[in-house]
Short mmCIF file of C-alpha atoms and ligand atoms in Angstrom, two decimals:
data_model
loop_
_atom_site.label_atom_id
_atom_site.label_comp_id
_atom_site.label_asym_id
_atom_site.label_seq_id
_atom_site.Cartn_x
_atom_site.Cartn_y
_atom_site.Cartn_z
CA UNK U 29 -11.54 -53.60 -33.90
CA UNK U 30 -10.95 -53.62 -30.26
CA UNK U 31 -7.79 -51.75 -29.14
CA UNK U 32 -5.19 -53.32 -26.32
CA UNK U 33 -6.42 -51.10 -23.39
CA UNK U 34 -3.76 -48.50 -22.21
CA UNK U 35 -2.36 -47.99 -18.69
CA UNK U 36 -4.11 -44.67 -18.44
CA UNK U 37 -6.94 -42.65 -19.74
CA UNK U 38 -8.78 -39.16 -19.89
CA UNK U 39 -11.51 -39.06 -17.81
CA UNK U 40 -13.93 -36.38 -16.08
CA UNK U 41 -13.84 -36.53 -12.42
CA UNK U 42 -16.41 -34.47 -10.17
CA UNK U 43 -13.15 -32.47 -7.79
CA UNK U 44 -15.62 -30.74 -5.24
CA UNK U 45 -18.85 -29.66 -4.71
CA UNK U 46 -20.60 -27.37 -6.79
CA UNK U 47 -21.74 -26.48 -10.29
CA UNK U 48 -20.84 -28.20 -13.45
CA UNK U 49 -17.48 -26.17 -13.36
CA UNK U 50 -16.34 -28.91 -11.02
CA UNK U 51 -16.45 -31.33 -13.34
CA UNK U 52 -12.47 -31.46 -14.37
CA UNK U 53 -10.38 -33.38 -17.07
CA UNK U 54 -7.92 -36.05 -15.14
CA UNK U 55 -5.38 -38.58 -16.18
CA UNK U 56 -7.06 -41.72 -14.14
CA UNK U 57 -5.82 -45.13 -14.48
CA UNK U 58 -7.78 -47.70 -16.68
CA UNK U 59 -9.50 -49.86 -14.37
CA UNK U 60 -8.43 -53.53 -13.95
CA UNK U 61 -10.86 -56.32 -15.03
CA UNK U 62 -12.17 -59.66 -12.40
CA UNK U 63 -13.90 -62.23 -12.71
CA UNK U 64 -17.21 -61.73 -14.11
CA UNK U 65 -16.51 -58.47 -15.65
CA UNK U 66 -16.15 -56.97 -18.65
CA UNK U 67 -13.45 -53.84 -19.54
CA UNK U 68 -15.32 -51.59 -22.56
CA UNK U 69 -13.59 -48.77 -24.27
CA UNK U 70 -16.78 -46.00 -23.97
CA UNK U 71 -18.27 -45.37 -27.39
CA UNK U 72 -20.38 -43.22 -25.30
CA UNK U 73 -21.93 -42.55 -21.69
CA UNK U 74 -25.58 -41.34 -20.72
CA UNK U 75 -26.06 -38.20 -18.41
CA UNK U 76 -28.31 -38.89 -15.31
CA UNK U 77 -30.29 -36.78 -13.00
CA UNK U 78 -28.58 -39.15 -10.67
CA UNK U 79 -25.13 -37.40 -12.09
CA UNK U 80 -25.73 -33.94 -11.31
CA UNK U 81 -27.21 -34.61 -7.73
CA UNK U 82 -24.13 -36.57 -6.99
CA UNK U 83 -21.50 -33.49 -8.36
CA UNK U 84 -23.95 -31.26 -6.08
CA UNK U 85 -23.23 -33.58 -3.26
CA UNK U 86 -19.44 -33.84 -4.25
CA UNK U 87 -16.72 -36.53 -3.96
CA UNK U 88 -17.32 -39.38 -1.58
CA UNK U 89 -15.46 -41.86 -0.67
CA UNK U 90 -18.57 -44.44 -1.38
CA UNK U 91 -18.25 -44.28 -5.21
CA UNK U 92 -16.26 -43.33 -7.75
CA UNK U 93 -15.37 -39.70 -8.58
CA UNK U 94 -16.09 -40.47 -12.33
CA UNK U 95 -19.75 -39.74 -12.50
CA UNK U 96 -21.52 -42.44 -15.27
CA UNK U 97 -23.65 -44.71 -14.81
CA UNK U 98 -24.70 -46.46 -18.49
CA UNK U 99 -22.28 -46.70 -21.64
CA UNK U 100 -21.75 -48.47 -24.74
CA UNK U 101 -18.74 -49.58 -26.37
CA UNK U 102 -16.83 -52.29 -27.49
CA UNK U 103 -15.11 -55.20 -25.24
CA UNK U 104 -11.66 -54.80 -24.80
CA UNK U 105 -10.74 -57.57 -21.43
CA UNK U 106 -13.02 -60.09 -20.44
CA UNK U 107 -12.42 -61.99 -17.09
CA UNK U 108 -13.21 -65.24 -16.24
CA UNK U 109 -16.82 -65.90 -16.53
CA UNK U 110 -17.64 -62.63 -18.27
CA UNK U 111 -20.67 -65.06 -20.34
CA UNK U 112 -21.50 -64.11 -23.92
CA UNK U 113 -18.94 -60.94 -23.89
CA UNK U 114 -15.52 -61.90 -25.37
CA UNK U 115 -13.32 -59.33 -25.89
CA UNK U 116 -14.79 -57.28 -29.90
CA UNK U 117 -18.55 -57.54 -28.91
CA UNK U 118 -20.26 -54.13 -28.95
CA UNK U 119 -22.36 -53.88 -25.89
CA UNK U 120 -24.27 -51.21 -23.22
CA UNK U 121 -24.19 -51.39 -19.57
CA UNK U 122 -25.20 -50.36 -16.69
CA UNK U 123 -22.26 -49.30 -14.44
CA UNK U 124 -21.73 -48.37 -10.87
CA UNK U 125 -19.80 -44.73 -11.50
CA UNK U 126 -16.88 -44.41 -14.22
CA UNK U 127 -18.73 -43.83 -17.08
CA UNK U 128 -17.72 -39.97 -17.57
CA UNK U 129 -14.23 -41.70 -19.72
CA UNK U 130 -12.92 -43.68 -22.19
CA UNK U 131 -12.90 -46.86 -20.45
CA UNK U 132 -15.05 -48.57 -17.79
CA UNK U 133 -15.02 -51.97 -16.14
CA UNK U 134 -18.87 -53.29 -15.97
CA UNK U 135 -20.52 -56.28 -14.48
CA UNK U 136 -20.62 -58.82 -17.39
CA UNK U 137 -24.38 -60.12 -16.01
CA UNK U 138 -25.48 -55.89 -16.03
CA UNK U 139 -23.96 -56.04 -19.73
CA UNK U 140 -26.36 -56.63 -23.05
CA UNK U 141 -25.64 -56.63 -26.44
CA UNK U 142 -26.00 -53.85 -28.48
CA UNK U 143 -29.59 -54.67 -30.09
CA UNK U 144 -29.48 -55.25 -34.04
CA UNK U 145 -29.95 -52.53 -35.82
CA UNK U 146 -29.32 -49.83 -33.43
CA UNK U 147 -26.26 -47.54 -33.29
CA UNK U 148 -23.64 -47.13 -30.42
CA UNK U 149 -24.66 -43.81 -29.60
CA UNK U 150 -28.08 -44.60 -29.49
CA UNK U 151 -27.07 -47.74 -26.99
CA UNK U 152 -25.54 -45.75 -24.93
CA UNK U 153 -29.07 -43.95 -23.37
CA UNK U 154 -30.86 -47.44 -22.77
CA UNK U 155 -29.24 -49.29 -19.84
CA UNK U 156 -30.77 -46.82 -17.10
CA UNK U 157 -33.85 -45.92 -18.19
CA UNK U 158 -34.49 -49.98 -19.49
CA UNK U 159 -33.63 -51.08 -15.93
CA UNK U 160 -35.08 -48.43 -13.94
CA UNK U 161 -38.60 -48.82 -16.10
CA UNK U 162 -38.72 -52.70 -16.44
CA UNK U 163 -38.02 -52.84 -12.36
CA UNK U 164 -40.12 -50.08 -11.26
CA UNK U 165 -43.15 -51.27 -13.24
CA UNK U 166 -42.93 -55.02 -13.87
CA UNK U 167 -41.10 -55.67 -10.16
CA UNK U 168 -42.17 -53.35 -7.45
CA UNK U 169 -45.72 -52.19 -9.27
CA UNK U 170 -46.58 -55.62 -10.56
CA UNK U 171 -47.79 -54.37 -13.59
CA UNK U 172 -50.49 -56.78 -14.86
CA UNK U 173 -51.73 -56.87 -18.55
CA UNK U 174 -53.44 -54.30 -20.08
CA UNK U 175 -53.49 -51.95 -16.97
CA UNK U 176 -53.28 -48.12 -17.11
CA UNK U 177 -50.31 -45.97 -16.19
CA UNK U 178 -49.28 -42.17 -15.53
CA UNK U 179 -45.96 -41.08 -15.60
CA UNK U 180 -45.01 -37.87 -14.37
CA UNK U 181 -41.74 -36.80 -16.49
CA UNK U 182 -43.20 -38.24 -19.82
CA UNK U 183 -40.08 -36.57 -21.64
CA UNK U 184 -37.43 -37.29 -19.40
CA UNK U 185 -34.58 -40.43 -20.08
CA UNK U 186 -37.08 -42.50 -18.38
CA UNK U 187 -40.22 -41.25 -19.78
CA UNK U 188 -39.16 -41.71 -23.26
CA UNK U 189 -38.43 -44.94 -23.24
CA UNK U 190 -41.64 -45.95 -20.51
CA UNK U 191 -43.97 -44.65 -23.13
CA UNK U 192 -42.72 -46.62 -26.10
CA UNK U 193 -41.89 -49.25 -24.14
CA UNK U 194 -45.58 -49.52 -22.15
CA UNK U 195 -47.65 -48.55 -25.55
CA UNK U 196 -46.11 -51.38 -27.41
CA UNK U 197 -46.71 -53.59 -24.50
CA UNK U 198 -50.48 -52.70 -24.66
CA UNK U 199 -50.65 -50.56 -21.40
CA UNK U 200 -52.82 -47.25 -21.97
CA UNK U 201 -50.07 -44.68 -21.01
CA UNK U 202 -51.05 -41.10 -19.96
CA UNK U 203 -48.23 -38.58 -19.04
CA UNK U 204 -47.36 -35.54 -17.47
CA UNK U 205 -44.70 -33.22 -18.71
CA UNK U 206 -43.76 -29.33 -17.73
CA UNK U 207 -44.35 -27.11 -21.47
CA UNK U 208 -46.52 -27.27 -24.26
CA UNK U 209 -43.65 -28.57 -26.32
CA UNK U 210 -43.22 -31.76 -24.32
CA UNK U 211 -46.72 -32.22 -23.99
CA UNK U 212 -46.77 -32.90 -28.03
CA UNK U 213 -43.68 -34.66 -27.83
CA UNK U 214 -45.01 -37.60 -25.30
CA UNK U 215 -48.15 -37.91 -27.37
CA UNK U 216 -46.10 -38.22 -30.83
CA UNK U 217 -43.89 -41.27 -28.34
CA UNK U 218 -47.16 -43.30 -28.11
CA UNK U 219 -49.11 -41.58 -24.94
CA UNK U 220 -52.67 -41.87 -25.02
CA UNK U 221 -52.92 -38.35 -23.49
CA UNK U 222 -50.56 -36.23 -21.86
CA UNK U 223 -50.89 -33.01 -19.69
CA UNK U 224 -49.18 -30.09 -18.93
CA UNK U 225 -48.32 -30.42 -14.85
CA UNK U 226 -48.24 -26.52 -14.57
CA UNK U 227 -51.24 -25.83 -16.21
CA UNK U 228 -53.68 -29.17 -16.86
CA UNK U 229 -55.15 -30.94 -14.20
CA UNK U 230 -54.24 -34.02 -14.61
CA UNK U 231 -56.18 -36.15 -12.02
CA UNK U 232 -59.24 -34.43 -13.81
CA UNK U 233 -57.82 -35.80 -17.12
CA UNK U 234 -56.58 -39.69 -16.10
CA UNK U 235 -60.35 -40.30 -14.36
CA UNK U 236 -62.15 -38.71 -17.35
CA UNK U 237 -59.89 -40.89 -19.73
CA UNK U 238 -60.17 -44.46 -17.73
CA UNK U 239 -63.85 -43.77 -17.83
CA UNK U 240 -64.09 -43.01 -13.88
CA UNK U 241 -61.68 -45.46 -12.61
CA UNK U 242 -58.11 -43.70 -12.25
CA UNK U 243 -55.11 -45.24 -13.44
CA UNK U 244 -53.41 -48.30 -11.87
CA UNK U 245 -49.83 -47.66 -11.82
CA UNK U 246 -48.41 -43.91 -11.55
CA UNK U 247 -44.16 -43.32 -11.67
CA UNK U 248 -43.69 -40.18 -10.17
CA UNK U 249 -40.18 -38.69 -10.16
CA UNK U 250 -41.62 -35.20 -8.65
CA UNK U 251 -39.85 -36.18 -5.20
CA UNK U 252 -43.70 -35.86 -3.66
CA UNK U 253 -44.97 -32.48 -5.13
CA UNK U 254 -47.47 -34.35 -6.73
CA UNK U 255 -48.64 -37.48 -4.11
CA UNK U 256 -51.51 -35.92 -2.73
CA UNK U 257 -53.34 -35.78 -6.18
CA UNK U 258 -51.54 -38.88 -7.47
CA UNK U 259 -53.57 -40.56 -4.63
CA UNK U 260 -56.72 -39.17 -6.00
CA UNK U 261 -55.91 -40.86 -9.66
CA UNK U 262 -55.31 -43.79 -8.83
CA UNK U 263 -57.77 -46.42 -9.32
CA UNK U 264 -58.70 -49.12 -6.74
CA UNK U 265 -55.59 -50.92 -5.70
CA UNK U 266 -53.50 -48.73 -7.24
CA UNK U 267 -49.62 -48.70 -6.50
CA UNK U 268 -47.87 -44.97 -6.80
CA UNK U 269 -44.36 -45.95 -7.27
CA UNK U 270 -41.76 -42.78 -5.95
CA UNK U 271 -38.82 -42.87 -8.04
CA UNK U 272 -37.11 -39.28 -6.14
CA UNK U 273 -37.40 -38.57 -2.71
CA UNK U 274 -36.98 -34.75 -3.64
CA UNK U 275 -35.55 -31.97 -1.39
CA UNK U 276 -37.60 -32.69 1.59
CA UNK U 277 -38.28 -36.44 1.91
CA UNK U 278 -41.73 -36.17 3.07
CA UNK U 279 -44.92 -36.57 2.01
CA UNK U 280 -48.50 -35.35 2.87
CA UNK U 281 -51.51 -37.43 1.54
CA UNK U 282 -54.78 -38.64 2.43
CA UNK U 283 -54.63 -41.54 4.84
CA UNK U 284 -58.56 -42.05 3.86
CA UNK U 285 -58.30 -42.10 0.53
CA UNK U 286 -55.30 -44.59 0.88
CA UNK U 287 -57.36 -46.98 2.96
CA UNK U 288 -60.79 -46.75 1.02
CA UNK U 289 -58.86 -47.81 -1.91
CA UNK U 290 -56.28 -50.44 -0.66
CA UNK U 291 -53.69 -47.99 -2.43
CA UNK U 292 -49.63 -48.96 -2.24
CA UNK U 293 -47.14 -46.07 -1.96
CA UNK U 294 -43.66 -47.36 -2.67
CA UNK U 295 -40.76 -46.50 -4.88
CA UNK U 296 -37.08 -48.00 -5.51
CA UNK U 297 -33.44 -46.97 -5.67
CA UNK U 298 -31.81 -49.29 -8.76
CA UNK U 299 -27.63 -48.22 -8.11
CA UNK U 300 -28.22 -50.40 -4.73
CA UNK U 301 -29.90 -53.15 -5.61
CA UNK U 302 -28.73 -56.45 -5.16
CA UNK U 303 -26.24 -57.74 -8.23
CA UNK U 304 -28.67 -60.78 -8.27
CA UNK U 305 -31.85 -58.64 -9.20
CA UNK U 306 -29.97 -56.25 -11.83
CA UNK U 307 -28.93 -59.90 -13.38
CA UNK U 308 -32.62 -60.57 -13.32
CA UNK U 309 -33.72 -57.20 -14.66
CA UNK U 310 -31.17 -57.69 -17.50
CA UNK U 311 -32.49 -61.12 -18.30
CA UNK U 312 -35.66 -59.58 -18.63
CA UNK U 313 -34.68 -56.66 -20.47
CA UNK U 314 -32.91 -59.27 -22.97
CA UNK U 315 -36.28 -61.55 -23.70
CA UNK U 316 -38.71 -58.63 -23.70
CA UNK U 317 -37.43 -55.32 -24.81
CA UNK U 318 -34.21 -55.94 -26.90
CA UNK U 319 -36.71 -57.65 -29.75
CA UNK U 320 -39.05 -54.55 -29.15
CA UNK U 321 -35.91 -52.20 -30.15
CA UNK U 322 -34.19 -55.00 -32.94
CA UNK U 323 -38.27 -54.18 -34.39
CA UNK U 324 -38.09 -50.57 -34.49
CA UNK U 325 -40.72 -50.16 -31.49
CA UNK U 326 -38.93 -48.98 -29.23
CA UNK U 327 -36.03 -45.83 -30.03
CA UNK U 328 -34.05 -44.55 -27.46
CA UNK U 329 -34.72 -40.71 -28.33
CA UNK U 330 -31.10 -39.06 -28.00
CA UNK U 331 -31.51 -35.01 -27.34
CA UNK U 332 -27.63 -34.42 -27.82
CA UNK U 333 -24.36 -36.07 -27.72
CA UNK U 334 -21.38 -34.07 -26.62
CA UNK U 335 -18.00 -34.30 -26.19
CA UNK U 336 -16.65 -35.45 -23.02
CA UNK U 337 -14.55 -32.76 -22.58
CA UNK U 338 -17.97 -30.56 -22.56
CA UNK U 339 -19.32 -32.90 -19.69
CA UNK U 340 -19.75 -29.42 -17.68
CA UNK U 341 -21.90 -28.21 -20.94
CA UNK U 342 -24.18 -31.58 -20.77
CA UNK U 343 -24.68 -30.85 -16.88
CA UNK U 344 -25.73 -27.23 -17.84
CA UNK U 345 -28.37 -28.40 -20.58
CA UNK U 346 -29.69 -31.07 -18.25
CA UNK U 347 -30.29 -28.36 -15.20
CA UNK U 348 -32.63 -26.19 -17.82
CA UNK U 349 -34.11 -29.16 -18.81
CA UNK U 350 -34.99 -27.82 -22.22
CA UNK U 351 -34.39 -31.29 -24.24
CA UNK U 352 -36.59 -34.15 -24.78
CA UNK U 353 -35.14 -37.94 -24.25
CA UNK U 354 -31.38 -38.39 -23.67
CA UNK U 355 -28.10 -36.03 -23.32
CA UNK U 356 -24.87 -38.25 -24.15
CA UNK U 357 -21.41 -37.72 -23.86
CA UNK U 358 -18.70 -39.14 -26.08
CA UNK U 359 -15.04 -39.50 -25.91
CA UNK U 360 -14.68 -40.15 -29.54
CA UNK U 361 -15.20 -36.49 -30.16
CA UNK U 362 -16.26 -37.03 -34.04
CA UNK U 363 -19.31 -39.27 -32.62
CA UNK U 364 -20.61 -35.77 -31.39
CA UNK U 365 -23.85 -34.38 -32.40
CA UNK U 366 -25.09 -30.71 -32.35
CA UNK U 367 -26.80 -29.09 -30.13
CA UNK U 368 -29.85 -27.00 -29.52
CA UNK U 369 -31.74 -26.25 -26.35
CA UNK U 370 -34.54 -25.01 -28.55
CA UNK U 371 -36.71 -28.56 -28.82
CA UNK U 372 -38.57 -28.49 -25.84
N1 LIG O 24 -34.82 -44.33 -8.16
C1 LIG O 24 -34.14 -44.77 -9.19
O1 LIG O 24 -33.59 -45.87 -9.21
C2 LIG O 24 -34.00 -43.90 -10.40
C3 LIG O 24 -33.40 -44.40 -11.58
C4 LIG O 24 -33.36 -43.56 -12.70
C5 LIG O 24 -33.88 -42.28 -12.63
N2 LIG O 24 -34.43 -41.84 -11.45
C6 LIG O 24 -35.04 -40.50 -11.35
O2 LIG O 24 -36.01 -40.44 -12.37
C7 LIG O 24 -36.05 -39.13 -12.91
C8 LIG O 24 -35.80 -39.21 -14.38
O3 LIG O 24 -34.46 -39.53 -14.60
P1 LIG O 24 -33.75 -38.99 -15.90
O4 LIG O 24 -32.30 -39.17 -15.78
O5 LIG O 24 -34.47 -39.56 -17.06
O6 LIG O 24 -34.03 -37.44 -15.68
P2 LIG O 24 -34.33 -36.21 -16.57
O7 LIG O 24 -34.21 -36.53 -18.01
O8 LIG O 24 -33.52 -35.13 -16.00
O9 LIG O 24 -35.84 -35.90 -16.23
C9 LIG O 24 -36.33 -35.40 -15.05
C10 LIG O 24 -37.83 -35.29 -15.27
O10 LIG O 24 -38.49 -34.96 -14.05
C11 LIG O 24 -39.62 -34.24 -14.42
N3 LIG O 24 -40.10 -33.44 -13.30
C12 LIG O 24 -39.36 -32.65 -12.49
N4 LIG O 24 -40.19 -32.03 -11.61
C13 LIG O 24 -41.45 -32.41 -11.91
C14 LIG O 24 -42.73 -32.13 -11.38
N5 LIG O 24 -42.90 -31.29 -10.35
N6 LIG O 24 -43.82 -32.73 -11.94
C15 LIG O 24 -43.68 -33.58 -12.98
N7 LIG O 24 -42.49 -33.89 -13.52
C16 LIG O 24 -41.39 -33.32 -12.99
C17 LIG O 24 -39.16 -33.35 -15.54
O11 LIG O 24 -40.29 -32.98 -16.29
P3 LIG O 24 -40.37 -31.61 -17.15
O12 LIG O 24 -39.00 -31.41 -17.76
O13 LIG O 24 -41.42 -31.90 -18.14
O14 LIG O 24 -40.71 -30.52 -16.19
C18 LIG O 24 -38.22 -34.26 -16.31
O15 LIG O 24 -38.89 -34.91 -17.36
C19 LIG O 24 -35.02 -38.31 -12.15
O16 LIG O 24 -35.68 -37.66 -11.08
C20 LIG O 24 -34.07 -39.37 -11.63
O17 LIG O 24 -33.38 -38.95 -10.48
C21 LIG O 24 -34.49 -42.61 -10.35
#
């Protein structure tokens, strides 16, 4: 049953630069609904890479303190022309900041149901990895039927749900990932092959597998460590799409190669995109994927859900990067699951 929202709430707010001992418990107020939005009392909020780059940076004044970006929870306000969303329906969004807490206001057209059959917690890791891998590969790649893609990161949020999401589609899907472990773990997610970046060579391993040609479409979140020989696996009119720019925000590849092969080197940011184009991504997401996760083909894979008060903790595990799929964090602390950092 959704409760009356209070005038406060508990929330974790990112109080200066630094490690994840900056992330601090505060009393914040609960954010007033508009038009077209949607109040949700957080069953539970995603951690992004996104997150710990922005408590690195610090507070800003250009977005919320509250780090969060994707929740799931119940409806507790609706404002005028919030669409499907009255106030009881369980739902995931995407949001812009405020999701480290127990309530967020969201967008109501960047709002989905909660597909059948899955669980809150498990909602809560789809919005940003649905968006960012329906937009990166079906908008800015073009992605046509039954062309081949790499995706460096095969474990990560993103990678998880790319490879189940692309397989069941009927796109070959290679990967890359960084140990042994998550090597096994993209294959058992549906990739065709997958390669260890540190040790395979995984241009080598893409032409061999496409029988010569290279892959079409390669998602590379290695902020350019890995463009040089992502230009080499590409096939003919290939498009490498950058989803990091990395530390240094430049890139050194072979103009040649890029020519002889009418290659496209792009990549997207999804927090500023237009409101329109999330609206369309959701739309999307709602036709094509939500019936692929109602089916069972698609699982969010959730590493760990934490408390919120151990939002520090969940910043930690993401920075060693030992886990596979999706680190939560709940404010209902009985939703929490354990915790292991021995999976990957
Ligand atoms: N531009 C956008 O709109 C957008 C939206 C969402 C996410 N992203 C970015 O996409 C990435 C994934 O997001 P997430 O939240 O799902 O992150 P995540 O779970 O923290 O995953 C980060 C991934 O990056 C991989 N990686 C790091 N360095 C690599 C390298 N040199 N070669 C190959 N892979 C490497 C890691 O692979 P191993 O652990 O196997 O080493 C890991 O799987 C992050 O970089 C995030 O910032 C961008």
């Amino acid at each position: 049953m959704a409760e009356r929202p209070p005038g406060e709430q508990d929330a974790i707010v990112i109080t200066a630069p630094g490690g994840p001992e900056v992330l601090q418990w505060r009393r914040q107020p609960v954010p007033a609904v508009r038009d077209g939005e949607v109040l949700i009392q957080i069953h539970a909020a995603g951690i992004n890479r996104h997150d710990v780059n922005q408590r690195r940076r610090g507070p800003s004044p250009a977005h919320s303190d509250v780090p969060g970006l994707e929740v799931s929870g119940l409806v507790v306000a609706a404002g005028a022309d919030a669409g499907p969303h009255i106030v009881g329906s369980r739902v995931c969004a995407l949001v812009d900041g405020g999701g480290y807490a127990q309530y967020v206001v969201a967008k109501a057209a960047q709002t989905l149901p909660v597909p059948a059959g899955l669980d809150m917690l498990a909602a809560a890791a789809l919005p940003e990895a649905a968006f960012t891998v329906w937009h990166n590969f079906f908008g800015v790649a073009r992605l046509a039927a039954g062309e081949s893609v790499l995706l460096h990161g095969g474990t990560s949020g993103v990678g998880t749900v790319a490879i189940q999401l692309l397989s069941a589609l009927g796109h070959p899907v290679f990967a890359t990932c960084g140990s042994a472990a998550k090597v096994h773990a993209a294959q058992k997610l549906g990739a065709r092959q997958a390669f260890n970046y540190r040790e395979d060579d995984f241009v080598a391993g893409v032409i061999s597998a496409t029988g010569g040609s290279g892959v079409d479409v390669i998602l590379d979140m290695s902020g350019g460590q890995h463009t040089a020989r992502d230009v080499q696996a590409l096939a003919r009119r290939g498009r490498l799409v950058h989803l990091s720019p990395g530390s240094s925000d430049a890139i050194l590849t072979s103009l040649r190669t890029i020519m002889v092969k009418q290659l496209v080197l792009t990549g997207s940011m999804l927090r500023p995109l237009p409101d329109r184009e999330k609206a369309a991504i959701a739309d999307d997401l709602l036709r094509v994927v939500w019936p692929l996760v109602e089916t069972g083909r698609l699982r969010p894979v959730v590493h760990a859900c934490l408390p919120l008060a151990a939002a520090a903790e969940a910043h930690r595990l993401m920075e060693h990067g030992q886990y596979v799929g999706k680190l939560l964090v709940t404010p209902d602390a009985s939703a929490a699951t354990a915790t292991s950092e021995s999976t990957a």
